[in-house]
Short mmCIF file of C-alpha atoms in Angstrom, two decimals:
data_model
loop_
_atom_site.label_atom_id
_atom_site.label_comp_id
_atom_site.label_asym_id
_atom_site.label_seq_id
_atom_site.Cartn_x
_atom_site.Cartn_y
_atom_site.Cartn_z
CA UNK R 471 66.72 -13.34 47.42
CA UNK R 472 68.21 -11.77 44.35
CA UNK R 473 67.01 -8.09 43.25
CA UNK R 474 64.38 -7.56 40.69
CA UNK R 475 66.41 -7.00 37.38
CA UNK R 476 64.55 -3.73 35.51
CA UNK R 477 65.02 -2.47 32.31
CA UNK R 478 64.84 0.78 31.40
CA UNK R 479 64.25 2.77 28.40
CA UNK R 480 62.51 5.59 26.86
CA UNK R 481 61.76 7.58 23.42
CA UNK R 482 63.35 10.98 24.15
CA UNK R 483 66.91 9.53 23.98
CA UNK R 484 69.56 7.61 26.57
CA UNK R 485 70.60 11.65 27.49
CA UNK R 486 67.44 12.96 28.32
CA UNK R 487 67.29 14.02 32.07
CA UNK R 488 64.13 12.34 32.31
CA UNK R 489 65.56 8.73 32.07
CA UNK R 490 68.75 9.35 34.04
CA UNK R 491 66.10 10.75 36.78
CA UNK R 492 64.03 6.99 36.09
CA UNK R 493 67.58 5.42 36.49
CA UNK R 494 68.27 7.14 40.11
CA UNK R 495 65.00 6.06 41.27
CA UNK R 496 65.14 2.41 39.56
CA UNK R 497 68.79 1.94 41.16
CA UNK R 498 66.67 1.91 44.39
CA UNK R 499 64.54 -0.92 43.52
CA UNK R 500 66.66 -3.88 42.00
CA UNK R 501 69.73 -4.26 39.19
CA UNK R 502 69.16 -2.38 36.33
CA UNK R 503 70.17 -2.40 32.89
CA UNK R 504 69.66 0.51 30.36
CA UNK R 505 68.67 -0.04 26.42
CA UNK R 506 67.86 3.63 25.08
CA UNK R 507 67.85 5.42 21.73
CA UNK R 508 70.93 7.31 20.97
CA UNK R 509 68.61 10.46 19.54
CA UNK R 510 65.26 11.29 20.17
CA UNK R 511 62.26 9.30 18.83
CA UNK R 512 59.24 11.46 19.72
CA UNK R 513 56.06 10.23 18.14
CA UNK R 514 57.09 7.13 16.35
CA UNK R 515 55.05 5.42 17.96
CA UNK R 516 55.43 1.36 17.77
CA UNK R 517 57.90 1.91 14.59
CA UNK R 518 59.80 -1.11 13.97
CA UNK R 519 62.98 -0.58 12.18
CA UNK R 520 63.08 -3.63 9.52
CA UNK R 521 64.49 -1.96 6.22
CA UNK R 522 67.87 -0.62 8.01
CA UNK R 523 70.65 -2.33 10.26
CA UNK R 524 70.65 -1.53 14.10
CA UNK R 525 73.75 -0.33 16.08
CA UNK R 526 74.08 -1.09 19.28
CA UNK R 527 76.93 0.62 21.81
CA UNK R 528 77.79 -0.02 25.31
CA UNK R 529 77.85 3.38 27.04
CA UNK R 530 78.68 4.48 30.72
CA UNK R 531 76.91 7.66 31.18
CA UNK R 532 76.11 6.01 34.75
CA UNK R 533 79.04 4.60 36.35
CA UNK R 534 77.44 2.67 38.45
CA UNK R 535 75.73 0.41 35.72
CA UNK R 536 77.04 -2.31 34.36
CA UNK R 537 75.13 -2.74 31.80
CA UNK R 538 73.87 0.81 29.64
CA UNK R 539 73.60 1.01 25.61
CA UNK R 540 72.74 3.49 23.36
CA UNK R 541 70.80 1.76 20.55
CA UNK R 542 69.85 3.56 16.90
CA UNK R 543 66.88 2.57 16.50
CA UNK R 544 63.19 2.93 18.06
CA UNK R 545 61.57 2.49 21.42
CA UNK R 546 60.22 -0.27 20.13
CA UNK R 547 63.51 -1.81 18.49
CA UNK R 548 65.30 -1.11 21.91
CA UNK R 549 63.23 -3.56 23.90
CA UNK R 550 63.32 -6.41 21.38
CA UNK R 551 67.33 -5.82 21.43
CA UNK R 552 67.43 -5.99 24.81
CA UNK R 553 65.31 -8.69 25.93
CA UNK R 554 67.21 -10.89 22.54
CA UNK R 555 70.70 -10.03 22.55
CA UNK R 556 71.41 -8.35 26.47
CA UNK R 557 69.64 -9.46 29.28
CA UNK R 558 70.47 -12.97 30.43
CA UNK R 559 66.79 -13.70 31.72
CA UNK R 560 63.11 -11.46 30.93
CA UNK R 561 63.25 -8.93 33.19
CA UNK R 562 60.86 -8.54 35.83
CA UNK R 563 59.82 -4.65 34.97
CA UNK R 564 60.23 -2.74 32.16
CA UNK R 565 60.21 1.06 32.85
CA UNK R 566 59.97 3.55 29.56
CA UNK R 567 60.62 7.85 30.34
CA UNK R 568 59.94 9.54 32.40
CA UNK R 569 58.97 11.14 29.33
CA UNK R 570 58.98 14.92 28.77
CA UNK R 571 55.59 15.83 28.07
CA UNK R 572 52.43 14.17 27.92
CA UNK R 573 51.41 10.78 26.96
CA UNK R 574 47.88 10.95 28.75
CA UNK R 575 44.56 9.96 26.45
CA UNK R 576 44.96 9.75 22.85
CA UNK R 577 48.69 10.69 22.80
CA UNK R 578 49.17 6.74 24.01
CA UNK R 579 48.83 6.32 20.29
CA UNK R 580 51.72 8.38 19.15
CA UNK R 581 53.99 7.88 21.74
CA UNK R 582 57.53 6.23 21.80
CA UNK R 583 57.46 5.86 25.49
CA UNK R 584 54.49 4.11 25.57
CA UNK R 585 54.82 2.04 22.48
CA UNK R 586 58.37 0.67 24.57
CA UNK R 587 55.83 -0.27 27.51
CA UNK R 588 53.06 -1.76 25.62
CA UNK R 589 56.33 -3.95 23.84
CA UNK R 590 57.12 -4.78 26.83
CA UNK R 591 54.07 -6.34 27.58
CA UNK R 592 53.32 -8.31 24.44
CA UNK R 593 56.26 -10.12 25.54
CA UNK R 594 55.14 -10.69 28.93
CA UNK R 595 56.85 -8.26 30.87
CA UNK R 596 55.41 -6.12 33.80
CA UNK R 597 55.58 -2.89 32.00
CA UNK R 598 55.15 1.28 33.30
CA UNK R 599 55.13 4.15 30.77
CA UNK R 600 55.92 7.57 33.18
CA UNK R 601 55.63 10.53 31.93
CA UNK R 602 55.52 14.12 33.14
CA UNK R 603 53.27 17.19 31.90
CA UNK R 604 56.33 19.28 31.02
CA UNK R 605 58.05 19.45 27.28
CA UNK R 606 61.25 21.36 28.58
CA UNK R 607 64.46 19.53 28.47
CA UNK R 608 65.03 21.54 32.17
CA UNK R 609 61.82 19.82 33.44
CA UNK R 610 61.63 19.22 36.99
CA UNK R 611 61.35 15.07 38.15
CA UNK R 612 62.38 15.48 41.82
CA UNK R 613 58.49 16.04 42.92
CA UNK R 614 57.90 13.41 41.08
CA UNK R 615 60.47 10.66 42.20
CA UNK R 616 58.87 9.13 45.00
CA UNK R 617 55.27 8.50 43.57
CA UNK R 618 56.92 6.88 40.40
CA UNK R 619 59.17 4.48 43.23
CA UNK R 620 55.85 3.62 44.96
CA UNK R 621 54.24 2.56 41.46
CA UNK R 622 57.19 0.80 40.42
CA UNK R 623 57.47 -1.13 43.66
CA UNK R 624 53.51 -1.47 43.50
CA UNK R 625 53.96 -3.76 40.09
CA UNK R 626 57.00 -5.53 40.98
CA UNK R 627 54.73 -6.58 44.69
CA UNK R 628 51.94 -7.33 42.92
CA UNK R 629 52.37 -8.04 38.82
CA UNK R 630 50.10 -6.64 36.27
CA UNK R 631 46.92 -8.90 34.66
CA UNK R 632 48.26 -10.21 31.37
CA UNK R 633 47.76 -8.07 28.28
CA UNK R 634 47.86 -4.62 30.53
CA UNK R 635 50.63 -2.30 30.92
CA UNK R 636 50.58 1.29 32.46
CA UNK R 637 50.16 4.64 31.34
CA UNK R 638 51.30 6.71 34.42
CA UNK R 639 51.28 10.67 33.31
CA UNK R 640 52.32 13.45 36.53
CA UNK R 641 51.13 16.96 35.96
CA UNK R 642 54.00 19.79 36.50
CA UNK R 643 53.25 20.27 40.04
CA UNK R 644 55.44 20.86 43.44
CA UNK R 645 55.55 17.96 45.45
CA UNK R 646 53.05 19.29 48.03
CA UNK R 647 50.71 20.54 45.01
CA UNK R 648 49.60 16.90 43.84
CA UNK R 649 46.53 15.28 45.37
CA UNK R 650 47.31 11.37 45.26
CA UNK R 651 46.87 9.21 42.09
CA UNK R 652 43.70 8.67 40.28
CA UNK R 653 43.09 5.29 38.31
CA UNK R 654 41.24 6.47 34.91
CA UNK R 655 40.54 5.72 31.67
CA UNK R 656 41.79 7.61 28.44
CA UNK R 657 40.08 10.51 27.63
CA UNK R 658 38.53 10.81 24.08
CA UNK R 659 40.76 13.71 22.43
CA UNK R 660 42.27 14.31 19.10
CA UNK R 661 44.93 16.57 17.91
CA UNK R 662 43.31 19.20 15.57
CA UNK R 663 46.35 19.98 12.58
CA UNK R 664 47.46 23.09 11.86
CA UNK R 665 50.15 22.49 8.84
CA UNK R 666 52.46 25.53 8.99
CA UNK R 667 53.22 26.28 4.86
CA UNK R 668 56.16 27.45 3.90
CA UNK R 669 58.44 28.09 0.73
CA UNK R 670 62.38 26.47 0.76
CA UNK R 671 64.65 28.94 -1.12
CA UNK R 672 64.18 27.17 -3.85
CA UNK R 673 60.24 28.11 -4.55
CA UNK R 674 59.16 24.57 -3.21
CA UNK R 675 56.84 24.24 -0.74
CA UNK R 676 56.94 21.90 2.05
CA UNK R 677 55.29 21.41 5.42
CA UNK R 678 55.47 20.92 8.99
CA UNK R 679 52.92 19.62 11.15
CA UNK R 680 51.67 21.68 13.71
CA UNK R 681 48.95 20.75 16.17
CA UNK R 682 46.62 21.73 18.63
CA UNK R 683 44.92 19.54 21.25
CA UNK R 684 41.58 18.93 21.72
CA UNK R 685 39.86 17.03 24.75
CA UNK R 686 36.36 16.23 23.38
CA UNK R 687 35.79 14.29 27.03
CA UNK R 688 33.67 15.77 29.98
CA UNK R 689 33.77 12.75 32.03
CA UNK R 690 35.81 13.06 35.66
CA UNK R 691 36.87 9.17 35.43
CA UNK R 692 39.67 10.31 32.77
CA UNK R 693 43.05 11.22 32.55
CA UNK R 694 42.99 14.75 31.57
CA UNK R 695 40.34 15.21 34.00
CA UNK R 696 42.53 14.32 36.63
CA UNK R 697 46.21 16.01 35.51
CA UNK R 698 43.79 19.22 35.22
CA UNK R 699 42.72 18.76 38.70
CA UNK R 700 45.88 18.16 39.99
CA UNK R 701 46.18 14.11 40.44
CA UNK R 702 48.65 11.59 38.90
CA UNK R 703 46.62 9.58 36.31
CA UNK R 704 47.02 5.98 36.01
CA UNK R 705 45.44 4.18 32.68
CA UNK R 706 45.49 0.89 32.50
CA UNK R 707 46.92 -0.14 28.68
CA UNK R 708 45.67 -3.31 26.34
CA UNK R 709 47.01 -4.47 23.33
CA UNK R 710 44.00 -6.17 22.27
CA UNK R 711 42.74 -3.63 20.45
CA UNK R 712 39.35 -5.69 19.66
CA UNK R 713 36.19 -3.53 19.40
CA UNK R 714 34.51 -6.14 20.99
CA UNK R 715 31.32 -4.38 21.33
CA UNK R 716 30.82 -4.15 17.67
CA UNK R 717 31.13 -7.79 17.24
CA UNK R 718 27.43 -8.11 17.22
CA UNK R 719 26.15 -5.74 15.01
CA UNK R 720 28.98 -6.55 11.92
CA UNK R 721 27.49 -9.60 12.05
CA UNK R 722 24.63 -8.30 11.05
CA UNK R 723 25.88 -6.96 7.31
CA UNK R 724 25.94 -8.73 4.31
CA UNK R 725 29.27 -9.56 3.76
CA UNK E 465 22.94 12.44 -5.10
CA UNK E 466 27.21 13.10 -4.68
CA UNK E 467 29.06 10.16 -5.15
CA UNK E 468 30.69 9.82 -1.82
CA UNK E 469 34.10 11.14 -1.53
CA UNK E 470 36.43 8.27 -0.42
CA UNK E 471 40.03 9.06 0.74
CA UNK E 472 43.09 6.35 -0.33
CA UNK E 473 46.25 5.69 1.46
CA UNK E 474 48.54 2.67 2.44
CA UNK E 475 52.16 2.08 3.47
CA UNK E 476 53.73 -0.06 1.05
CA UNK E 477 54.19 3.57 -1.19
CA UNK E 478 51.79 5.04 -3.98
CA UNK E 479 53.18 2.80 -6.51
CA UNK E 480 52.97 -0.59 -5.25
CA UNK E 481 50.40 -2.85 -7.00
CA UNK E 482 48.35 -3.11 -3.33
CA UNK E 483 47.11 0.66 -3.83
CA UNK E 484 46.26 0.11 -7.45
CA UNK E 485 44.30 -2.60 -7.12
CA UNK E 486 42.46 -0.59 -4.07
CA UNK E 487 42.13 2.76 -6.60
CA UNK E 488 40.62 0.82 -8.91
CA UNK E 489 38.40 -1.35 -6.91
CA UNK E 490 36.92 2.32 -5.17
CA UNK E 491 36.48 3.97 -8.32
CA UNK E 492 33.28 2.24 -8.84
CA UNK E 493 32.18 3.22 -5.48
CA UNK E 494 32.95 6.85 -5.09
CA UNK E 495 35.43 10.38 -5.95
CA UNK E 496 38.48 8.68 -4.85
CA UNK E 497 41.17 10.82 -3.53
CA UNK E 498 45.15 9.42 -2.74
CA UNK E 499 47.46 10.39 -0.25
CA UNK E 500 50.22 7.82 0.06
CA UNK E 501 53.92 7.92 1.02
CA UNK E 502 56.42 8.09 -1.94
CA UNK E 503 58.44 5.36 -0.73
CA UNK E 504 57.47 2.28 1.37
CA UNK E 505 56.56 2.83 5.74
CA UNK E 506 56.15 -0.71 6.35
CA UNK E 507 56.47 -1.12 9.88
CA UNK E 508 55.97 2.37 10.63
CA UNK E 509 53.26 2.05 13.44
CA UNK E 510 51.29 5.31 14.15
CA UNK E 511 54.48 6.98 13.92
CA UNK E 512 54.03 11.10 12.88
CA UNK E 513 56.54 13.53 11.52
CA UNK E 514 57.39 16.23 13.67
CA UNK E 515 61.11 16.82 14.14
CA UNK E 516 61.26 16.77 9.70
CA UNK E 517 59.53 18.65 6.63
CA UNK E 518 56.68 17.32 5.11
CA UNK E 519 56.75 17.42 1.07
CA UNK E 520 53.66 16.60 -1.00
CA UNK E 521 53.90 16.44 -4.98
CA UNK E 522 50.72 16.07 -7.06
CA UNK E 523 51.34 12.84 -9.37
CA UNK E 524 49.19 11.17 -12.40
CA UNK E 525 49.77 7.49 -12.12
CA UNK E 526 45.82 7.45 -12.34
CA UNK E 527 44.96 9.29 -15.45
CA UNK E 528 41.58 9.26 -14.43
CA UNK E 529 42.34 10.97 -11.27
CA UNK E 530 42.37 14.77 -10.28
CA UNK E 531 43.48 14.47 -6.98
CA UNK E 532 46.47 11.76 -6.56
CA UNK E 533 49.70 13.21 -4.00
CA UNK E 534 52.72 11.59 -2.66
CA UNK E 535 53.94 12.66 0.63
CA UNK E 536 57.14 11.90 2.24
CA UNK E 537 55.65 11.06 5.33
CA UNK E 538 54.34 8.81 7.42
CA UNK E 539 50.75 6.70 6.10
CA UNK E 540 49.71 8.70 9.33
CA UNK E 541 50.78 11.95 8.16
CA UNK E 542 48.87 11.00 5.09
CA UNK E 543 45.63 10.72 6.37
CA UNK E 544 46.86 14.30 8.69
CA UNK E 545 47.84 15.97 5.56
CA UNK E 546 45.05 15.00 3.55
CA UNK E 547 42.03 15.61 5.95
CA UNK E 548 44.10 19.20 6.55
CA UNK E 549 45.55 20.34 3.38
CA UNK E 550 43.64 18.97 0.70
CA UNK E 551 39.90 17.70 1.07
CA UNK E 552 37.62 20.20 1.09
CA UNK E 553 35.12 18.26 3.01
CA UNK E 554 35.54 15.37 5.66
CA UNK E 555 35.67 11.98 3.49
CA UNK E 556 32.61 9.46 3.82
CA UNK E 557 35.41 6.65 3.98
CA UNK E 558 39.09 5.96 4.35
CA UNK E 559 40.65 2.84 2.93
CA UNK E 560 44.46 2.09 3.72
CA UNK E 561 45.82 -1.21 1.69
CA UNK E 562 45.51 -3.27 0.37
CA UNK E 563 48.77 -4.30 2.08
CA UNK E 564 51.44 -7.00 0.61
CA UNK E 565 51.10 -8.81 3.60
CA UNK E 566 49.35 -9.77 7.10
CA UNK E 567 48.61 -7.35 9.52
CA UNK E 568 45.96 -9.74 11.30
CA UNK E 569 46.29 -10.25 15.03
CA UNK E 570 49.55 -8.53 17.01
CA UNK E 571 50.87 -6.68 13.59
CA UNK E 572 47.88 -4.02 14.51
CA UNK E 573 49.99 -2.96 16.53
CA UNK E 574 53.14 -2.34 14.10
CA UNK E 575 50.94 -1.67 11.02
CA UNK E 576 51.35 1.30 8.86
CA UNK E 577 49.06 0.44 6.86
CA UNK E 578 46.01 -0.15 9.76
CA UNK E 579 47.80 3.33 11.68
CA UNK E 580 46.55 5.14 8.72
CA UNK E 581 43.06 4.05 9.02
CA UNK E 582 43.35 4.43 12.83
CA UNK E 583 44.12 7.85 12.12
CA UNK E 584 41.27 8.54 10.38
CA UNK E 585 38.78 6.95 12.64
CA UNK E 586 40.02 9.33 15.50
CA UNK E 587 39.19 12.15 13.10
CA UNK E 588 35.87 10.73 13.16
CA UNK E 589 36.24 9.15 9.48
CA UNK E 590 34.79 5.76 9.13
CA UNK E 591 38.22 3.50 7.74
CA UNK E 592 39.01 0.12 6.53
CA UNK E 593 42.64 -1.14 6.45
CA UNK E 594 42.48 -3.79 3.69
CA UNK E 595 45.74 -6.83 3.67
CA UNK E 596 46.15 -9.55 1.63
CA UNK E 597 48.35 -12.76 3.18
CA UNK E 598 51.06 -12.25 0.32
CA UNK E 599 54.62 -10.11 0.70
CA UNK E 600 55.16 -10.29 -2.82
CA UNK E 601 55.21 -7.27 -4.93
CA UNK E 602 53.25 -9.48 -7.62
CA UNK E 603 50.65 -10.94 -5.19
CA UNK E 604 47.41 -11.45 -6.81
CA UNK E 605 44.53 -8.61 -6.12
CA UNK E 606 41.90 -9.95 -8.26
CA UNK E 607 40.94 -12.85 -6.55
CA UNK E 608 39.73 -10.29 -3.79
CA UNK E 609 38.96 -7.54 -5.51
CA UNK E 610 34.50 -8.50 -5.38
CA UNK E 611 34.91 -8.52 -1.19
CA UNK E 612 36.58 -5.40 -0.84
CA UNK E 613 34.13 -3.74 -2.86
CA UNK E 614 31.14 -5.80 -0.85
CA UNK E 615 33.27 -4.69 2.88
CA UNK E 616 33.47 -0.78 1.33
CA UNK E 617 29.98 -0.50 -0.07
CA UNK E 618 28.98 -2.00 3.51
CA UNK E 619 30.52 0.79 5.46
CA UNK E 620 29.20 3.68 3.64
CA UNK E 621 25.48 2.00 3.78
CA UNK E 622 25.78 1.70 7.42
CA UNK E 623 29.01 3.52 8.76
CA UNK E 624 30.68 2.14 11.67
CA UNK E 625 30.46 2.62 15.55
CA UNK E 626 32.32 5.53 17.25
CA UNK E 627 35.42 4.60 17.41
CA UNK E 628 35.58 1.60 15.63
CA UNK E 629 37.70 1.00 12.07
CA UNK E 630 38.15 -2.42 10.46
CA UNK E 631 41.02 -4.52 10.31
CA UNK E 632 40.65 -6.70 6.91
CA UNK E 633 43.02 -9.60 6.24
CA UNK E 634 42.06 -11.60 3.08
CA UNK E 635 44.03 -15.37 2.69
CA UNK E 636 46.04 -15.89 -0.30
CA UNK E 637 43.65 -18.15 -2.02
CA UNK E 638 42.05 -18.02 -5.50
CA UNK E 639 38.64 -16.96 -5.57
CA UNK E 640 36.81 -20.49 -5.25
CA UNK E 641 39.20 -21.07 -2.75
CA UNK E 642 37.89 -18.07 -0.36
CA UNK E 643 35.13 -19.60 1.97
CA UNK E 644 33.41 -16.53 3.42
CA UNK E 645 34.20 -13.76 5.72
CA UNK E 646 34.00 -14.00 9.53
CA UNK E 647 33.94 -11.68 12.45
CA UNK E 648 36.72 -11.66 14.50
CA UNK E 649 38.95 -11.08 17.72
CA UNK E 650 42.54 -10.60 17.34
CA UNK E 651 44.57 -13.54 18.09
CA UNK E 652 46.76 -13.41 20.69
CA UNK E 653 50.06 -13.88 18.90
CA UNK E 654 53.95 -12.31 19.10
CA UNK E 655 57.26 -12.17 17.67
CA UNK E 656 59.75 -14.04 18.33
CA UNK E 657 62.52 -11.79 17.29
CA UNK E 658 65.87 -13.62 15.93
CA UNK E 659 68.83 -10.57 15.60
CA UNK E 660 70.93 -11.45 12.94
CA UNK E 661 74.49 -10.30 14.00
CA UNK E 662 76.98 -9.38 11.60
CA UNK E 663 80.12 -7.45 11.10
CA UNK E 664 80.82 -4.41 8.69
CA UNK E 665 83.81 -4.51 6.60
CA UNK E 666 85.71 -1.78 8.85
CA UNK E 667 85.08 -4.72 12.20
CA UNK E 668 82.02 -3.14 13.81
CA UNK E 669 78.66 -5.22 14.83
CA UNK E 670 75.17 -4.25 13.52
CA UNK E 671 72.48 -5.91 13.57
CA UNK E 672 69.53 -6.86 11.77
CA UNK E 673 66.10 -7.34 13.17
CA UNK E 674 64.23 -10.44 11.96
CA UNK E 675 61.63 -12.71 13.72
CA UNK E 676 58.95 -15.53 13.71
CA UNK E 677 55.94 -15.08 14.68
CA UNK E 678 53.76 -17.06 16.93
CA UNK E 679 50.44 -17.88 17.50
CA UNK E 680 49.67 -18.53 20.83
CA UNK E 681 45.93 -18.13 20.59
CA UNK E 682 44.23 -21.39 20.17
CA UNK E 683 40.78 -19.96 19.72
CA UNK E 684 38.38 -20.85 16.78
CA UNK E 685 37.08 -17.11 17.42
CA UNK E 686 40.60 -15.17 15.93
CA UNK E 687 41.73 -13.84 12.75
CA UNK E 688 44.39 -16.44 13.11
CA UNK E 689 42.03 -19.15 12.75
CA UNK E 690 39.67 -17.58 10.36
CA UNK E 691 42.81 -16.82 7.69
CA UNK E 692 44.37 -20.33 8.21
CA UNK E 693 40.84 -21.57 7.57
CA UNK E 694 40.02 -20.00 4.09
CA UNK E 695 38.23 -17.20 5.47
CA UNK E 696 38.69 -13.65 5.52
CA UNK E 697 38.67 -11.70 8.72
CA UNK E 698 36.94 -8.70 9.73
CA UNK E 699 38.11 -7.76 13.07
CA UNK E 700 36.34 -4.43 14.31
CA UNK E 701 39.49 -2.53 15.90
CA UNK E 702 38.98 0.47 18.63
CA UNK E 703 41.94 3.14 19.77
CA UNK E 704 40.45 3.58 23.24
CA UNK E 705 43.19 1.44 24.61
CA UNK E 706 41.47 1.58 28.34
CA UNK E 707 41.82 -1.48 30.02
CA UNK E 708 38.20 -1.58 32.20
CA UNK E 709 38.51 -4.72 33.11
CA UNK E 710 41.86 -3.90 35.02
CA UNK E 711 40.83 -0.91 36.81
CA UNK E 712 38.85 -2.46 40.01
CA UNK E 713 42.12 -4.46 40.85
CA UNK E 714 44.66 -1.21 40.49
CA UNK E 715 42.47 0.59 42.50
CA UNK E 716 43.34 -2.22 45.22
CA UNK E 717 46.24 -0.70 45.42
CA UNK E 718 48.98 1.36 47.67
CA UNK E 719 49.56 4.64 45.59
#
């Protein structure tokens, strides 16, 4: 029987240690082939790049890999490159991260990694999001290695329904610190902006965006609940984003 | 009684014809307010800015306007910006369009224009994302200009469920032409991406990303269906991605 063929990618960048950590632990499971952004891509979300060219460069940061390239565009852009132009067949997992820092509840929104996953998906590919409560470039995946294995191998056993993808976020825990994995839903939470003013040398003003987050959600059946209380959370992902519920009552209105 | 203050954005850029015909549509329903990018985000997705500047310039393309901005982010950095840095009160409504173009079914997903009105709905905003079937810079806004007025005043009568913002696709028909206005689901539909490979004049490859895109939905419930019918689609969008329906199986499983 051949080996799964996996393909990796993520939104920090193809030198982040967070995807060379994925890499190890995917290099365990089946033949893997790497399609990442050659600089970070934080927060773009599912950006699409469609007014500018795309480079694509075969790289060997992993000597063991045949097959690794640095790409300049998005997440997004980096799975539709790779499942056109690189892989011979659709893979049979796509992995995105492990992402430094969280992707849990609304942050799915923003998110590169994710937005690589949920790709993934609308093209009918088994498809994990990891990422790890910890921003630092230093952050610490070895606790972490053997729960995102057992996930991996978990989807590749037993395939995901169609139109769902995985949001898998680890808090920054020792190994014998986490409690087991929780299956949730996303927590309703916002970012609350704090734009940081400030005056170029010039005299013009510009901005950055600053932020601070907010979990409006009390319920224990979400994702922060459980990376506060010390579990993995696992949310499963749709990209049928139809308010089905309100169906009803917009049919009510004159329109 | 105060007019109700309505807040204006899109992704095509403040000066493309889409956002004019939108100021000029909600000038007759409210204080209109604009925050657009100064050049186009097509594509953009809920991408944010947060490794760059943000720079916002007051403009007067609208004489009749006080408060008009471009920003040099993101349509989601708009609505960010806006809601932050220059409303002095929460808006009754956010518009984002009216987009040259489709963003019905799977370009939800990819939308600038319907990431802007996202935005706003998870600031608690009630938001329409407006798109008319036609890429063309000199599409034809007047044929719709009655039901996006009718859709508008409908929202601030009776405001929207938590969590809920509209996705409004309009067919490029003339005004006879347009048989009603249905209620939809998004279609399920992808792209089939076709990379166009070429070479630059020093030998290297790049590539640019193009695509078809595919209906694979053959319900009489979609967008797809409603917009290939003569209708325009309503389909009531959420950004609680949670897939419920997938959660009794996962937790089936070996984590």
């Amino acid at each position: 029987m051949s080996k799964p063929l996996i393909l990796i990618t993520n939104d920090d960048s193809i030198v982040a240690p967070g995807i060379r950590a994925l890499i190890e632990v995917m290099k365990e499971l089946g033949d893997v082939v790497v399609v990442a952004p050659d600089s970070p891509q934080s927060a773009m979300g599912h950006a699409i790049t469609i007014n500018n060219t795309l480079k694509l460069e075969k790289v060997h940061l992993d000597k063991e890999l045949e097959q690794e390239y640095s790409c300049s565009g998005t997440p997004v852009d980096c799975v539709k490159i790779a499942v056109n132009e690189i892989l011979k067949r659709k893979p049979d997992l796509c992995v995105s991260g492990i992402n430094h820092g969280s992707n849990s509840s609304i942050n799915v929104i923003y998110s590169g990694t994710m937005s690589a996953a949920v790709e993934a998906g609308i093209e009918g590919i088994p498809a994990i999001g990891f990422s790890l409560l910890d921003y630092s470039w230093d952050a610490d995946f070895e606790p972490i290695k053997t729960h995102v294995k057992q996930i991996a191998s978990e989807v590749l056993k037993n395939g995901l329904p169609e139109g769902v993808i995985l949001n898998v976020n680890f808090p920054k825990l020792s190994k014998e610190e986490i409690k087991g994995v929780k299956i949730c839903r996303q927590a309703k939470a916002m970012w609350q902006e704090e734009f940081d003013k400030r005056t170029n040398p010039q005299g013009k003003e510009y901005y950055w965006l600053t932020g601070k987050f907010v979990n409006l959600d009390k319920g224990t059946d979400t994702d922060e609940w459980a990376l506060e209380n010390g579990y993995i959370s696992i949310v499963p992902v749709q990209f049928d984003l139809t308010a089905h519920h309100a169906m009803q009552q917009l049919n009510s209105w004159e329109l």
